[in-house]
mmCIF file of C-alpha atoms in Angstrom:
data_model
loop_
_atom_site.group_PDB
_atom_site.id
_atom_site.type_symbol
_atom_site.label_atom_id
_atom_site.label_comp_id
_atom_site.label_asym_id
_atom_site.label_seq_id
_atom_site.Cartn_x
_atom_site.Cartn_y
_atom_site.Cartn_z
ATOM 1 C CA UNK Q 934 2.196 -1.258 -11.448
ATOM 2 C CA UNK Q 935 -0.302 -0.407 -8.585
ATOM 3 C CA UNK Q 936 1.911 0.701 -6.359
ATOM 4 C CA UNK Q 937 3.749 3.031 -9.035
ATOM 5 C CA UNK Q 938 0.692 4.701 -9.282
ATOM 6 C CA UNK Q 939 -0.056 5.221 -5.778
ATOM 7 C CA UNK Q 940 3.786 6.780 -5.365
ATOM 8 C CA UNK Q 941 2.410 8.957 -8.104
ATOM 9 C CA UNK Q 942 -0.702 9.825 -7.052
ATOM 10 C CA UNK Q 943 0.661 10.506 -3.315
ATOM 11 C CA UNK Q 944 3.079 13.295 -4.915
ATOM 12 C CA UNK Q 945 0.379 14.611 -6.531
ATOM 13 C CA UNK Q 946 -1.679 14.909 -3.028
ATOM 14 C CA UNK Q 947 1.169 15.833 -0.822
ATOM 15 C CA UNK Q 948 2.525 18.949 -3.802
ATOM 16 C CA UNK Q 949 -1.243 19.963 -3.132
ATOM 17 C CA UNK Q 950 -1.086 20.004 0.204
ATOM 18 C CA UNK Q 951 -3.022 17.266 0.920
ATOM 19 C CA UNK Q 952 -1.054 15.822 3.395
ATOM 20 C CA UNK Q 953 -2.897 12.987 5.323
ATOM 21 C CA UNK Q 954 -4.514 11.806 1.926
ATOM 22 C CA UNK Q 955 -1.096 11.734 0.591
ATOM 23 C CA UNK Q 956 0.516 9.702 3.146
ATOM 24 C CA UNK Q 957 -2.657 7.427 3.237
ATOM 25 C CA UNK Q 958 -1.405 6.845 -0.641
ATOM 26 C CA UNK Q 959 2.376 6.004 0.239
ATOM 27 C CA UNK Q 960 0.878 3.147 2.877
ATOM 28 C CA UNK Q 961 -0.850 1.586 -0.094
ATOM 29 C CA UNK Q 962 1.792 1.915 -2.619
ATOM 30 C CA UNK Q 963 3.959 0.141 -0.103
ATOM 31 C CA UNK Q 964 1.007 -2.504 1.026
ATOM 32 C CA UNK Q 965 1.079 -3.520 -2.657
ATOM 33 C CA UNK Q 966 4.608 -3.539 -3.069
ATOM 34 C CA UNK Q 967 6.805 -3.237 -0.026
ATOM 35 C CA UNK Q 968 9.926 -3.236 -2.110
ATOM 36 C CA UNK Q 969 8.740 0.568 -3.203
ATOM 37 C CA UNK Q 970 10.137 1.633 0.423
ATOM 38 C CA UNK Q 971 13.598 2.868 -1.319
ATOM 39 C CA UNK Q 972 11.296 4.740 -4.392
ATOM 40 C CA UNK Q 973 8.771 6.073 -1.470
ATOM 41 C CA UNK Q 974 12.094 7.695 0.344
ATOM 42 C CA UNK Q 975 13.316 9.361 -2.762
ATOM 43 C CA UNK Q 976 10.062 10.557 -3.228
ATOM 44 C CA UNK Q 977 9.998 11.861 0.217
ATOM 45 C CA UNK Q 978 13.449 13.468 -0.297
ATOM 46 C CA UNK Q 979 12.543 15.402 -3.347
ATOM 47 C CA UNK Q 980 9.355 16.388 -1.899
ATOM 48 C CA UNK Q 981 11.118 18.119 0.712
ATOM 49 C CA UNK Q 982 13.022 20.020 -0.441
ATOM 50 C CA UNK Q 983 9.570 22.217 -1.828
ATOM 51 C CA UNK Q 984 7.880 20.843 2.126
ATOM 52 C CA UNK Q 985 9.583 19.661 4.648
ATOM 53 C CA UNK Q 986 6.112 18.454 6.285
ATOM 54 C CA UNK Q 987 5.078 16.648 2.776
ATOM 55 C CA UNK Q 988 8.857 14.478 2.521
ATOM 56 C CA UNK Q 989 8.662 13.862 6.425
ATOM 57 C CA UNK Q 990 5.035 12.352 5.880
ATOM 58 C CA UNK Q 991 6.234 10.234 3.127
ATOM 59 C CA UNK Q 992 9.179 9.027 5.152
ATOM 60 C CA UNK Q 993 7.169 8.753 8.179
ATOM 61 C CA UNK Q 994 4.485 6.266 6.528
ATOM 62 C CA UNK Q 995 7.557 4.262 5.309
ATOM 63 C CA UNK Q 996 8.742 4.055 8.370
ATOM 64 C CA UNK Q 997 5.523 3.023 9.583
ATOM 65 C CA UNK Q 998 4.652 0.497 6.897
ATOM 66 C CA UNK Q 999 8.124 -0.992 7.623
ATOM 67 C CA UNK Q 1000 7.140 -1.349 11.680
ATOM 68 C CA UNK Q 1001 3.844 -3.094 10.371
ATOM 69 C CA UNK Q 1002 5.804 -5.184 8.399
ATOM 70 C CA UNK Q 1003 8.303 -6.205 11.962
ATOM 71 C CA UNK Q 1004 11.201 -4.920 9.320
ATOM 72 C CA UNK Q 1005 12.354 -3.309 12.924
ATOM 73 C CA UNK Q 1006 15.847 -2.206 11.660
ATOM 74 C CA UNK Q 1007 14.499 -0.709 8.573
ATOM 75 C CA UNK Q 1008 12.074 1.122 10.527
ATOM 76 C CA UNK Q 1009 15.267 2.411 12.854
ATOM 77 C CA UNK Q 1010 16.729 3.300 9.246
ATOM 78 C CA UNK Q 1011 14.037 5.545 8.342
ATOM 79 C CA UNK Q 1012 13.038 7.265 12.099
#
């Protein structure tokens, strides 16, 4: 449920405009639970079509997390 709440809390952030707290909040959501990557993308997606900067931060810390994680060719999937 943690990481849930972090996806939620990071859309709240990043619709704020608080972008580097709001990508800070996708890393955790998908440190808790890295099978949130797919959620965290959608969320990315529907954030930009309001921000292209806020979805690309939420995609970018996936693809990020997903490099920490050596998931190389998910990482590829999401650059």
């Amino acid at each position: 449920h943690e990481a849930a709440l972090w996806l939620a809390y990071a859309e709240v952030l990043l619709t704020s405009g608080r972008l580097d707290e709001g990508r800070s909040a996708v890393v955790k959501a998908i440190g808790f639970e890295p099978g949130r990557r797919e959620a965290a993308v959608v969320l990315g997606c529907r954030l930009a079509e309001g921000s292209a900067e806020a979805g690309y931060q939420v995609i970018d810390a996936v693809a990020d997390a997903a490099i920490h994680a050596q998931d190389y060719a998910a990482a590829e999937q999401y650059r």
